[in-house]
Every structure is written in structure tokens, then in C-alpha cells.
mmCIF file with all atom_site columns, C-alpha atoms in Angstrom:
data_model
loop_
_atom_site.group_PDB
_atom_site.id
_atom_site.type_symbol
_atom_site.label_atom_id
_atom_site.label_alt_id
_atom_site.label_comp_id
_atom_site.label_asym_id
_atom_site.label_entity_id
_atom_site.label_seq_id
_atom_site.pdbx_PDB_ins_code
_atom_site.Cartn_x
_atom_site.Cartn_y
_atom_site.Cartn_z
_atom_site.occupancy
_atom_site.B_iso_or_equiv
_atom_site.pdbx_formal_charge
_atom_site.auth_seq_id
_atom_site.auth_comp_id
_atom_site.auth_asym_id
_atom_site.auth_atom_id
_atom_site.pdbx_PDB_model_num
ATOM 1   C CA . MET A 1 1   ? 173.157 14.373 -4.559  1.00 88.00 ? 1   MET A CA 1
ATOM 2   C CA . PHE A 1 2   ? 173.307 17.016 -7.233  1.00 93.00 ? 2   PHE A CA 1
ATOM 3   C CA . ALA A 1 3   ? 175.533 19.965 -8.063  1.00 93.00 ? 3   ALA A CA 1
ATOM 4   C CA . VAL A 1 4   ? 175.291 23.159 -10.074 1.00 94.00 ? 4   VAL A CA 1
ATOM 5   C CA . MET A 1 5   ? 178.485 23.739 -12.052 1.00 94.00 ? 5   MET A CA 1
ATOM 6   C CA . LYS A 1 6   ? 179.607 26.385 -14.495 1.00 92.00 ? 6   LYS A CA 1
ATOM 7   C CA . THR A 1 7   ? 181.493 25.782 -17.722 1.00 91.00 ? 7   THR A CA 1
ATOM 8   C CA . GLY A 1 8   ? 181.618 27.631 -21.036 1.00 86.00 ? 8   GLY A CA 1
ATOM 9   C CA . GLY A 1 9   ? 179.731 30.562 -19.517 1.00 86.00 ? 9   GLY A CA 1
ATOM 10  C CA . LYS A 1 10  ? 176.698 28.359 -18.784 1.00 90.00 ? 10  LYS A CA 1
ATOM 11  C CA . GLN A 1 11  ? 175.368 26.677 -15.645 1.00 93.00 ? 11  GLN A CA 1
ATOM 12  C CA . TYR A 1 12  ? 174.288 23.027 -15.452 1.00 94.00 ? 12  TYR A CA 1
ATOM 13  C CA . ARG A 1 13  ? 172.466 21.078 -12.747 1.00 94.00 ? 13  ARG A CA 1
ATOM 14  C CA . VAL A 1 14  ? 174.011 17.617 -12.778 1.00 94.00 ? 14  VAL A CA 1
ATOM 15  C CA . GLU A 1 15  ? 173.820 14.305 -10.940 1.00 94.00 ? 15  GLU A CA 1
ATOM 16  C CA . PRO A 1 16  ? 176.052 11.214 -11.224 1.00 94.00 ? 16  PRO A CA 1
ATOM 17  C CA . GLY A 1 17  ? 175.137 9.342  -14.398 1.00 94.00 ? 17  GLY A CA 1
ATOM 18  C CA . ASP A 1 18  ? 173.911 12.411 -16.297 1.00 94.00 ? 18  ASP A CA 1
ATOM 19  C CA . THR A 1 19  ? 175.022 12.774 -19.915 1.00 94.00 ? 19  THR A CA 1
ATOM 20  C CA . LEU A 1 20  ? 175.160 16.237 -21.435 1.00 92.00 ? 20  LEU A CA 1
ATOM 21  C CA . GLU A 1 21  ? 176.725 18.286 -24.220 1.00 93.00 ? 21  GLU A CA 1
ATOM 22  C CA . ILE A 1 22  ? 178.801 21.317 -23.225 1.00 91.00 ? 22  ILE A CA 1
ATOM 23  C CA . GLU A 1 23  ? 181.110 23.848 -24.862 1.00 90.00 ? 23  GLU A CA 1
ATOM 24  C CA . LYS A 1 24  ? 184.110 22.103 -26.429 1.00 91.00 ? 24  LYS A CA 1
ATOM 25  C CA . LEU A 1 25  ? 186.841 20.928 -24.027 1.00 91.00 ? 25  LEU A CA 1
ATOM 26  C CA . ALA A 1 26  ? 190.503 20.249 -24.724 1.00 88.00 ? 26  ALA A CA 1
ATOM 27  C CA . ALA A 1 27  ? 190.189 16.542 -23.933 1.00 88.00 ? 27  ALA A CA 1
ATOM 28  C CA . GLU A 1 28  ? 190.049 13.206 -25.730 1.00 89.00 ? 28  GLU A CA 1
ATOM 29  C CA . ALA A 1 29  ? 187.346 10.537 -25.519 1.00 91.00 ? 29  ALA A CA 1
ATOM 30  C CA . GLY A 1 30  ? 187.877 8.304  -22.499 1.00 92.00 ? 30  GLY A CA 1
ATOM 31  C CA . GLU A 1 31  ? 189.589 10.954 -20.385 1.00 92.00 ? 31  GLU A CA 1
ATOM 32  C CA . THR A 1 32  ? 188.283 11.959 -16.971 1.00 94.00 ? 32  THR A CA 1
ATOM 33  C CA . VAL A 1 33  ? 188.112 15.696 -16.309 1.00 93.00 ? 33  VAL A CA 1
ATOM 34  C CA . GLN A 1 34  ? 187.183 17.762 -13.285 1.00 93.00 ? 34  GLN A CA 1
ATOM 35  C CA . PHE A 1 35  ? 185.027 20.894 -13.172 1.00 93.00 ? 35  PHE A CA 1
ATOM 36  C CA . ASN A 1 36  ? 186.089 23.087 -10.249 1.00 92.00 ? 36  ASN A CA 1
ATOM 37  C CA . ASP A 1 37  ? 183.588 25.930 -10.721 1.00 92.00 ? 37  ASP A CA 1
ATOM 38  C CA . VAL A 1 38  ? 180.831 24.451 -8.550  1.00 93.00 ? 38  VAL A CA 1
ATOM 39  C CA . LEU A 1 39  ? 178.219 26.999 -7.479  1.00 93.00 ? 39  LEU A CA 1
ATOM 40  C CA . MET A 1 40  ? 176.119 24.702 -5.319  1.00 94.00 ? 40  MET A CA 1
ATOM 41  C CA . VAL A 1 41  ? 176.104 21.179 -3.908  1.00 93.00 ? 41  VAL A CA 1
ATOM 42  C CA . GLY A 1 42  ? 172.691 19.779 -2.998  1.00 90.00 ? 42  GLY A CA 1
ATOM 43  C CA . GLY A 1 43  ? 171.798 16.919 -0.678  1.00 84.00 ? 43  GLY A CA 1
ATOM 44  C CA . ASP A 1 44  ? 171.104 16.406 3.004   1.00 85.00 ? 44  ASP A CA 1
ATOM 45  C CA . ALA A 1 45  ? 173.275 19.433 3.837   1.00 87.00 ? 45  ALA A CA 1
ATOM 46  C CA . PRO A 1 46  ? 173.192 21.802 0.844   1.00 90.00 ? 46  PRO A CA 1
ATOM 47  C CA . LYS A 1 47  ? 176.130 24.116 0.276   1.00 90.00 ? 47  LYS A CA 1
ATOM 48  C CA . VAL A 1 48  ? 175.903 27.365 -1.691  1.00 92.00 ? 48  VAL A CA 1
ATOM 49  C CA . GLY A 1 49  ? 179.125 29.000 -2.884  1.00 88.00 ? 49  GLY A CA 1
ATOM 50  C CA . ALA A 1 50  ? 180.125 32.640 -2.797  1.00 88.00 ? 50  ALA A CA 1
ATOM 51  C CA . PRO A 1 51  ? 180.447 32.291 -5.718  1.00 88.00 ? 51  PRO A CA 1
ATOM 52  C CA . HIS A 1 52  ? 182.093 28.807 -5.627  1.00 91.00 ? 52  HIS A CA 1
ATOM 53  C CA . VAL A 1 53  ? 181.871 26.001 -3.072  1.00 91.00 ? 53  VAL A CA 1
ATOM 54  C CA . GLU A 1 54  ? 185.402 25.653 -1.697  1.00 91.00 ? 54  GLU A CA 1
ATOM 55  C CA . GLY A 1 55  ? 186.895 22.214 -2.337  1.00 91.00 ? 55  GLY A CA 1
ATOM 56  C CA . ALA A 1 56  ? 183.914 20.938 -4.345  1.00 93.00 ? 56  ALA A CA 1
ATOM 57  C CA . ALA A 1 57  ? 184.146 19.592 -7.879  1.00 94.00 ? 57  ALA A CA 1
ATOM 58  C CA . VAL A 1 58  ? 182.296 17.567 -10.513 1.00 94.00 ? 58  VAL A CA 1
ATOM 59  C CA . GLN A 1 59  ? 184.146 14.767 -12.270 1.00 94.00 ? 59  GLN A CA 1
ATOM 60  C CA . ALA A 1 60  ? 183.056 13.457 -15.653 1.00 94.00 ? 60  ALA A CA 1
ATOM 61  C CA . GLU A 1 61  ? 184.172 11.086 -18.394 1.00 95.00 ? 61  GLU A CA 1
ATOM 62  C CA . VAL A 1 62  ? 184.597 12.539 -21.893 1.00 93.00 ? 62  VAL A CA 1
ATOM 63  C CA . LEU A 1 63  ? 182.494 10.475 -24.310 1.00 94.00 ? 63  LEU A CA 1
ATOM 64  C CA . GLY A 1 64  ? 183.569 12.314 -27.467 1.00 92.00 ? 64  GLY A CA 1
ATOM 65  C CA . GLN A 1 65  ? 183.546 15.491 -29.537 1.00 91.00 ? 65  GLN A CA 1
ATOM 66  C CA . VAL A 1 66  ? 180.303 16.221 -31.376 1.00 90.00 ? 66  VAL A CA 1
ATOM 67  C CA . LYS A 1 67  ? 178.590 18.998 -33.314 1.00 88.00 ? 67  LYS A CA 1
ATOM 68  C CA . GLY A 1 68  ? 175.434 20.767 -32.255 1.00 84.00 ? 68  GLY A CA 1
ATOM 69  C CA . PRO A 1 69  ? 172.352 21.223 -34.458 1.00 85.00 ? 69  PRO A CA 1
ATOM 70  C CA . LYS A 1 70  ? 172.749 23.367 -37.549 1.00 82.00 ? 70  LYS A CA 1
ATOM 71  C CA . VAL A 1 71  ? 171.753 26.975 -37.045 1.00 80.00 ? 71  VAL A CA 1
ATOM 72  C CA . VAL A 1 72  ? 170.723 28.820 -40.223 1.00 77.00 ? 72  VAL A CA 1
ATOM 73  C CA . ASN A 1 73  ? 171.160 32.587 -40.393 1.00 73.00 ? 73  ASN A CA 1
ATOM 74  C CA . PHE A 1 74  ? 169.380 34.415 -43.221 1.00 69.00 ? 74  PHE A CA 1
ATOM 75  C CA . VAL A 1 75  ? 170.655 37.920 -44.010 1.00 69.00 ? 75  VAL A CA 1
ATOM 76  C CA . ARG A 1 76  ? 168.900 40.310 -46.396 1.00 68.00 ? 76  ARG A CA 1
ATOM 77  C CA . ARG A 1 77  ? 170.257 43.770 -47.157 1.00 66.00 ? 77  ARG A CA 1
ATOM 78  C CA . ARG A 1 78  ? 167.580 46.151 -48.377 1.00 66.00 ? 78  ARG A CA 1
ATOM 79  C CA . ARG A 1 79  ? 169.781 48.927 -49.693 1.00 64.00 ? 79  ARG A CA 1
ATOM 80  C CA . LYS A 1 80  ? 172.811 47.027 -50.889 1.00 58.00 ? 80  LYS A CA 1
ATOM 81  C CA . HIS A 1 81  ? 171.822 45.548 -54.218 1.00 58.00 ? 81  HIS A CA 1
ATOM 82  C CA . SER A 1 82  ? 169.045 43.606 -52.429 1.00 54.00 ? 82  SER A CA 1
ATOM 83  C CA . SER A 1 83  ? 171.562 40.881 -51.626 1.00 59.00 ? 83  SER A CA 1
ATOM 84  C CA . LYS A 1 84  ? 170.546 37.763 -49.717 1.00 60.00 ? 84  LYS A CA 1
ATOM 85  C CA . ARG A 1 85  ? 172.707 35.218 -47.963 1.00 66.00 ? 85  ARG A CA 1
ATOM 86  C CA . THR A 1 86  ? 171.903 32.090 -46.015 1.00 68.00 ? 86  THR A CA 1
ATOM 87  C CA . LYS A 1 87  ? 174.644 30.541 -43.915 1.00 72.00 ? 87  LYS A CA 1
ATOM 88  C CA . GLY A 1 88  ? 174.716 27.617 -41.510 1.00 75.00 ? 88  GLY A CA 1
ATOM 89  C CA . HIS A 1 89  ? 176.770 26.935 -38.414 1.00 79.00 ? 89  HIS A CA 1
ATOM 90  C CA . ARG A 1 90  ? 177.215 23.871 -36.192 1.00 84.00 ? 90  ARG A CA 1
ATOM 91  C CA . GLN A 1 91  ? 178.745 24.537 -32.781 1.00 86.00 ? 91  GLN A CA 1
ATOM 92  C CA . GLN A 1 92  ? 181.620 22.294 -31.628 1.00 88.00 ? 92  GLN A CA 1
ATOM 93  C CA . LEU A 1 93  ? 180.567 20.494 -28.436 1.00 91.00 ? 93  LEU A CA 1
ATOM 94  C CA . THR A 1 94  ? 181.932 17.884 -26.032 1.00 92.00 ? 94  THR A CA 1
ATOM 95  C CA . MET A 1 95  ? 179.727 15.080 -24.722 1.00 93.00 ? 95  MET A CA 1
ATOM 96  C CA . ILE A 1 96  ? 180.426 14.081 -21.120 1.00 94.00 ? 96  ILE A CA 1
ATOM 97  C CA . LYS A 1 97  ? 179.011 11.677 -18.534 1.00 95.00 ? 97  LYS A CA 1
ATOM 98  C CA . VAL A 1 98  ? 179.050 12.809 -14.899 1.00 94.00 ? 98  VAL A CA 1
ATOM 99  C CA . THR A 1 99  ? 180.751 10.160 -12.770 1.00 95.00 ? 99  THR A CA 1
ATOM 100 C CA . GLU A 1 100 ? 181.167 11.734 -9.329  1.00 93.00 ? 100 GLU A CA 1
ATOM 101 C CA . ILE A 1 101 ? 180.391 14.831 -7.277  1.00 93.00 ? 101 ILE A CA 1
ATOM 102 C CA . LEU A 1 102 ? 183.003 15.790 -4.681  1.00 92.00 ? 102 LEU A CA 1
ATOM 103 C CA . GLU A 1 103 ? 181.853 17.890 -1.742  1.00 89.00 ? 103 GLU A CA 1
ATOM 104 C CA . THR A 1 104 ? 185.462 18.323 -0.523  1.00 89.00 ? 104 THR A CA 1
ATOM 105 C CA . GLY A 1 105 ? 189.000 17.357 -1.483  1.00 89.00 ? 105 GLY A CA 1
ATOM 106 C CA . ALA A 1 106 ? 188.915 18.491 -5.109  1.00 87.00 ? 106 ALA A CA 1
ATOM 107 C CA . ASP A 1 107 ? 192.505 19.746 -4.878  1.00 88.00 ? 107 ASP A CA 1
ATOM 108 C CA . ALA A 1 108 ? 193.759 16.282 -3.892  1.00 88.00 ? 108 ALA A CA 1
ATOM 109 C CA . SER A 1 109 ? 191.790 14.232 -6.422  1.00 85.00 ? 109 SER A CA 1
ATOM 110 C CA . GLY A 1 110 ? 194.574 14.064 -9.000  1.00 89.00 ? 110 GLY A CA 1
ATOM 111 C CA . VAL A 1 111 ? 192.122 14.510 -11.897 1.00 90.00 ? 111 VAL A CA 1
ATOM 112 C CA . LYS A 1 112 ? 192.997 17.170 -14.453 1.00 89.00 ? 112 LYS A CA 1
ATOM 113 C CA . ALA A 1 113 ? 190.798 20.245 -14.666 1.00 89.00 ? 113 ALA A CA 1
ATOM 114 C CA . ALA A 1 114 ? 188.468 20.738 -17.609 1.00 87.00 ? 114 ALA A CA 1
ATOM 115 C CA . ILE A 1 115 ? 190.027 23.399 -19.850 1.00 86.00 ? 115 ILE A CA 1
ATOM 116 C CA . GLY A 1 116 ? 188.975 25.011 -23.090 1.00 71.00 ? 116 GLY A CA 1
ATOM 117 C CA . ALA A 1 117 ? 185.369 26.017 -22.465 1.00 49.00 ? 117 ALA A CA 1
ATOM 118 C CA . GLY A 1 118 ? 185.810 29.293 -20.612 1.00 46.00 ? 118 GLY A CA 1
ATOM 119 C CA . SER A 1 119 ? 186.325 27.551 -17.277 1.00 46.00 ? 119 SER A CA 1
ATOM 120 C CA . ALA A 1 120 ? 189.869 28.500 -16.300 1.00 44.00 ? 120 ALA A CA 1
ATOM 121 C CA . PRO A 1 121 ? 191.229 26.435 -13.406 1.00 46.00 ? 121 PRO A CA 1
ATOM 122 C CA . ARG A 1 122 ? 191.212 28.190 -10.036 1.00 48.00 ? 122 ARG A CA 1
ATOM 123 C CA . GLY A 1 123 ? 193.990 27.982 -7.495  1.00 46.00 ? 123 GLY A CA 1
ATOM 124 C CA . ASP A 1 124 ? 192.616 24.690 -6.099  1.00 49.00 ? 124 ASP A CA 1
ATOM 125 C CA . ALA A 1 125 ? 192.549 22.954 -9.473  1.00 48.00 ? 125 ALA A CA 1
ATOM 126 C CA . PRO A 1 126 ? 194.806 19.901 -9.837  1.00 55.00 ? 126 PRO A CA 1
ATOM 127 C CA . ALA A 1 127 ? 195.926 20.912 -13.328 1.00 53.00 ? 127 ALA A CA 1
ATOM 128 C CA . PRO A 1 128 ? 199.481 22.231 -13.840 1.00 56.00 ? 128 PRO A CA 1
ATOM 129 C CA . LYS A 1 129 ? 199.820 25.911 -13.119 1.00 61.00 ? 129 LYS A CA 1
ATOM 130 C CA . ALA A 1 130 ? 199.384 28.197 -16.119 1.00 60.00 ? 130 ALA A CA 1
ATOM 131 C CA . GLU A 1 131 ? 199.458 31.921 -16.642 1.00 66.00 ? 131 GLU A CA 1
ATOM 132 C CA . ALA A 1 132 ? 196.049 33.436 -16.029 1.00 60.00 ? 132 ALA A CA 1
ATOM 133 C CA . PRO A 1 133 ? 194.601 35.023 -19.197 1.00 61.00 ? 133 PRO A CA 1
ATOM 134 C CA . ALA A 1 134 ? 194.346 38.800 -19.184 1.00 59.00 ? 134 ALA A CA 1
ATOM 135 C CA . PRO A 1 135 ? 190.805 40.191 -19.099 1.00 57.00 ? 135 PRO A CA 1
ATOM 136 C CA . LYS A 1 136 ? 189.247 40.820 -22.482 1.00 57.00 ? 136 LYS A CA 1
ATOM 137 C CA . ALA A 1 137 ? 192.131 39.052 -24.174 1.00 55.00 ? 137 ALA A CA 1
ATOM 138 C CA . ALA A 1 138 ? 192.282 38.718 -27.939 1.00 53.00 ? 138 ALA A CA 1
ATOM 139 C CA . PRO A 1 139 ? 191.406 35.291 -29.371 1.00 53.00 ? 139 PRO A CA 1
ATOM 140 C CA . LYS A 1 140 ? 194.094 32.652 -28.937 1.00 51.00 ? 140 LYS A CA 1
ATOM 141 C CA . ALA A 1 141 ? 196.394 32.228 -31.914 1.00 42.00 ? 141 ALA A CA 1
ATOM 142 C CA . ALA A 1 142 ? 195.916 28.923 -33.710 1.00 42.00 ? 142 ALA A CA 1
ATOM 143 C CA . ALA A 1 143 ? 199.338 28.105 -35.132 1.00 40.00 ? 143 ALA A CA 1
ATOM 144 C CA . ALA A 1 144 ? 199.419 31.160 -37.382 1.00 39.00 ? 144 ALA A CA 1
ATOM 145 C CA . PRO A 1 145 ? 201.639 30.805 -40.447 1.00 44.00 ? 145 PRO A CA 1
ATOM 146 C CA . ALA A 1 146 ? 204.674 32.973 -40.951 1.00 49.00 ? 146 ALA A CA 1
ATOM 147 C CA . GLY A 1 147 ? 203.767 36.451 -42.114 1.00 62.00 ? 147 GLY A CA 1
ATOM 148 C CA . SER A 1 148 ? 200.371 38.088 -42.115 1.00 80.00 ? 148 SER A CA 1
ATOM 149 C CA . ASP A 1 149 ? 197.390 37.363 -44.348 1.00 86.00 ? 149 ASP A CA 1
ATOM 150 C CA . ASP A 1 150 ? 195.529 40.135 -46.149 1.00 88.00 ? 150 ASP A CA 1
ATOM 151 C CA . LEU A 1 151 ? 192.592 40.514 -43.771 1.00 87.00 ? 151 LEU A CA 1
ATOM 152 C CA . THR A 1 152 ? 190.868 42.957 -46.138 1.00 89.00 ? 152 THR A CA 1
ATOM 153 C CA . LYS A 1 153 ? 189.812 39.904 -48.197 1.00 87.00 ? 153 LYS A CA 1
ATOM 154 C CA . LEU A 1 154 ? 187.138 39.325 -45.549 1.00 87.00 ? 154 LEU A CA 1
ATOM 155 C CA . SER A 1 155 ? 183.757 40.934 -46.149 1.00 85.00 ? 155 SER A CA 1
ATOM 156 C CA . GLY A 1 156 ? 183.400 44.225 -44.281 1.00 83.00 ? 156 GLY A CA 1
ATOM 157 C CA . VAL A 1 157 ? 187.090 44.510 -43.367 1.00 86.00 ? 157 VAL A CA 1
ATOM 158 C CA . GLY A 1 158 ? 188.772 47.669 -44.627 1.00 86.00 ? 158 GLY A CA 1
ATOM 159 C CA . PRO A 1 159 ? 192.328 48.911 -44.024 1.00 88.00 ? 159 PRO A CA 1
ATOM 160 C CA . LYS A 1 160 ? 191.451 50.563 -40.694 1.00 87.00 ? 160 LYS A CA 1
ATOM 161 C CA . LEU A 1 161 ? 189.658 47.522 -39.296 1.00 84.00 ? 161 LEU A CA 1
ATOM 162 C CA . ALA A 1 162 ? 192.437 45.261 -40.536 1.00 85.00 ? 162 ALA A CA 1
ATOM 163 C CA . GLU A 1 163 ? 194.902 47.448 -38.636 1.00 87.00 ? 163 GLU A CA 1
ATOM 164 C CA . LYS A 1 164 ? 192.791 47.113 -35.462 1.00 85.00 ? 164 LYS A CA 1
ATOM 165 C CA . LEU A 1 165 ? 192.672 43.348 -35.821 1.00 85.00 ? 165 LEU A CA 1
ATOM 166 C CA . GLN A 1 166 ? 196.423 43.145 -36.282 1.00 85.00 ? 166 GLN A CA 1
ATOM 167 C CA . GLY A 1 167 ? 196.876 45.316 -33.217 1.00 84.00 ? 167 GLY A CA 1
ATOM 168 C CA . ALA A 1 168 ? 194.792 42.783 -31.269 1.00 84.00 ? 168 ALA A CA 1
ATOM 169 C CA . GLY A 1 169 ? 197.066 39.966 -32.435 1.00 85.00 ? 169 GLY A CA 1
ATOM 170 C CA . VAL A 1 170 ? 194.905 38.683 -35.300 1.00 86.00 ? 170 VAL A CA 1
ATOM 171 C CA . THR A 1 171 ? 197.160 38.259 -38.321 1.00 89.00 ? 171 THR A CA 1
ATOM 172 C CA . SER A 1 172 ? 196.019 35.144 -40.183 1.00 88.00 ? 172 SER A CA 1
ATOM 173 C CA . PHE A 1 173 ? 192.942 33.447 -41.595 1.00 86.00 ? 173 PHE A CA 1
ATOM 174 C CA . ALA A 1 174 ? 193.895 30.302 -39.643 1.00 87.00 ? 174 ALA A CA 1
ATOM 175 C CA . GLN A 1 175 ? 193.366 32.163 -36.381 1.00 87.00 ? 175 GLN A CA 1
ATOM 176 C CA . ILE A 1 176 ? 189.953 33.437 -37.442 1.00 88.00 ? 176 ILE A CA 1
ATOM 177 C CA . ALA A 1 177 ? 188.865 29.984 -38.695 1.00 87.00 ? 177 ALA A CA 1
ATOM 178 C CA . ALA A 1 178 ? 189.574 28.539 -35.220 1.00 88.00 ? 178 ALA A CA 1
ATOM 179 C CA . TRP A 1 179 ? 187.610 31.140 -33.210 1.00 86.00 ? 179 TRP A CA 1
ATOM 180 C CA . THR A 1 180 ? 185.080 29.927 -30.641 1.00 88.00 ? 180 THR A CA 1
ATOM 181 C CA . GLU A 1 181 ? 182.014 31.779 -29.364 1.00 85.00 ? 181 GLU A CA 1
ATOM 182 C CA . ASP A 1 182 ? 184.065 32.991 -26.373 1.00 84.00 ? 182 ASP A CA 1
ATOM 183 C CA . ASP A 1 183 ? 186.768 34.340 -28.711 1.00 84.00 ? 183 ASP A CA 1
ATOM 184 C CA . ILE A 1 184 ? 184.134 36.155 -30.786 1.00 84.00 ? 184 ILE A CA 1
ATOM 185 C CA . ALA A 1 185 ? 182.551 37.724 -27.699 1.00 84.00 ? 185 ALA A CA 1
ATOM 186 C CA . ALA A 1 186 ? 185.944 38.852 -26.326 1.00 84.00 ? 186 ALA A CA 1
ATOM 187 C CA . LEU A 1 187 ? 187.054 40.433 -29.612 1.00 82.00 ? 187 LEU A CA 1
ATOM 188 C CA . ASP A 1 188 ? 183.648 42.004 -30.230 1.00 79.00 ? 188 ASP A CA 1
ATOM 189 C CA . GLU A 1 189 ? 183.851 43.720 -26.846 1.00 80.00 ? 189 GLU A CA 1
ATOM 190 C CA . GLN A 1 190 ? 187.511 44.668 -27.199 1.00 83.00 ? 190 GLN A CA 1
ATOM 191 C CA . LEU A 1 191 ? 187.220 46.297 -30.629 1.00 81.00 ? 191 LEU A CA 1
ATOM 192 C CA . SER A 1 192 ? 183.528 47.325 -30.485 1.00 81.00 ? 192 SER A CA 1
ATOM 193 C CA . ILE A 1 193 ? 182.748 45.784 -33.874 1.00 77.00 ? 193 ILE A CA 1
ATOM 194 C CA . ARG A 1 194 ? 179.114 45.149 -32.898 1.00 73.00 ? 194 ARG A CA 1
ATOM 195 C CA . GLY A 1 195 ? 178.534 41.580 -34.071 1.00 79.00 ? 195 GLY A CA 1
ATOM 196 C CA . ARG A 1 196 ? 180.205 42.053 -37.444 1.00 80.00 ? 196 ARG A CA 1
ATOM 197 C CA . ILE A 1 197 ? 182.109 38.758 -37.121 1.00 85.00 ? 197 ILE A CA 1
ATOM 198 C CA . GLU A 1 198 ? 178.956 36.637 -37.235 1.00 84.00 ? 198 GLU A CA 1
ATOM 199 C CA . ARG A 1 199 ? 176.975 39.047 -39.416 1.00 84.00 ? 199 ARG A CA 1
ATOM 200 C CA . GLU A 1 200 ? 179.584 39.021 -42.195 1.00 84.00 ? 200 GLU A CA 1
ATOM 201 C CA . GLY A 1 201 ? 180.477 35.339 -41.760 1.00 86.00 ? 201 GLY A CA 1
ATOM 202 C CA . TRP A 1 202 ? 184.201 35.865 -41.192 1.00 85.00 ? 202 TRP A CA 1
ATOM 203 C CA . ILE A 1 203 ? 184.808 32.365 -39.825 1.00 88.00 ? 203 ILE A CA 1
ATOM 204 C CA . ASP A 1 204 ? 183.327 30.616 -42.876 1.00 89.00 ? 204 ASP A CA 1
ATOM 205 C CA . GLN A 1 205 ? 185.196 32.998 -45.201 1.00 88.00 ? 205 GLN A CA 1
ATOM 206 C CA . ALA A 1 206 ? 188.459 32.385 -43.327 1.00 86.00 ? 206 ALA A CA 1
ATOM 207 C CA . LYS A 1 207 ? 188.027 28.605 -43.567 1.00 89.00 ? 207 LYS A CA 1
ATOM 208 C CA . ALA A 1 208 ? 187.498 28.903 -47.327 1.00 87.00 ? 208 ALA A CA 1
ATOM 209 C CA . LEU A 1 209 ? 190.591 31.126 -47.712 1.00 87.00 ? 209 LEU A CA 1
ATOM 210 C CA . VAL A 1 210 ? 192.699 28.691 -45.671 1.00 85.00 ? 210 VAL A CA 1
ATOM 211 C CA . ALA A 1 211 ? 191.489 25.831 -47.872 1.00 86.00 ? 211 ALA A CA 1
ATOM 212 C CA . GLU A 1 212 ? 192.492 27.792 -51.011 1.00 83.00 ? 212 GLU A CA 1
ATOM 213 C CA . LYS A 1 213 ? 196.006 28.294 -49.638 1.00 78.00 ? 213 LYS A CA 1
ATOM 214 C CA . GLU A 1 214 ? 196.359 24.582 -48.948 1.00 71.00 ? 214 GLU A CA 1
#
């Protein structure tokens, strides 16, 4: 039997025993989590969801938190003092091992739903009820310190853009340093900043500024 599940905005075809790396989950090594966004269950009697298969789920054991391969981004500006910059990034990932595929009864399994990779639990998820995030929400605050940081210290951020960021709930370098790819995509769409976050390297700059404060 196999299943096609969705997590972190990506789809995976999985079978019991498969080991794979997915977008980071809020879970510790050794925990068992349940993915409730199942698009298809294959076998003797295949089921295709519309979009999800009702009552189906994929359960997996969390093996640990890892980092993906380093991605190097080289930026060269022709008309700005011929500046060059090379920066690297390693995506935070979670390694899991698929243990079971449930065709039915996901809501009564008692296993907590996988959270933190863009896969919000649906109504049939066994996880405790939580407020559904608003569409195109600003990135989640990551224990922001009291007061606001001077966001204009980031490359490419002027007073007007800093005001927009504050209006979207972004007030500290700690928040920016903790952004995920989903957070970046949501803020990029909300404020129409056209990829400036990754292009200017805000996350790396924010991490350095947080380290200076400490």
C-alpha cells in the first residue's frame, strides 16, 4: 500500500518503511506524528481525495532535525559599484520514517498531527484545537524582545519599507532570523516586495544583528 500526502507545500509518495526529509516539523526525535493531508491511498482499492481522502492519514516516526545541502547564491550588481556577494543557505529539515498508512479512522488514532511545515490540522486531526491562521498572515513572531529594532539596518530597508514591515507585525531582528520559506513567501505576497528578502539576505543579516546584541 502507498499514499500520496502533502506537507510543507510539497507532495510525497510514501510507503511504510520509507525514510525521507521534509520541511521542518515542531516535533522531537522519537515522537510519532500523523499527516492528515492525504491526497490518495493506493492498493487493491485505490482512493483519490477531493482534495483529501476522508479519514485517511500517514503516521511516521521523527528521526531527528537535520539541515539540507548548502545552496550558494551569487549576486553581482552591475551598476552599483560593481559589488559582488556570495551567500550560502542550508534549509532546516526533519527526517521521518513512515510507520503506517491509515485508510480510515485517522480521527480516532490518538496520534498528534504534524505541525509546523505548512500542514495545518484539519477538523479530523487528533491534535488539540487551535485557531486557524488567517490567509496571507504575516510571519509568526519568534519571542520578540521588548521594543522594536531599527529595521533600516537591513540592506534595502528604508523608512517606508520599515513602516510596512512594522504594520505587518515585524518589529525585531529575532523574528526575521526565525523566518521559514513559508513565512518568506507569505510576507513577499502580502507586501509585494518581490523577492527582496532572499535577494538582500535579510535573514543572515538579522542573525548577525541578533548575535551582536547578545
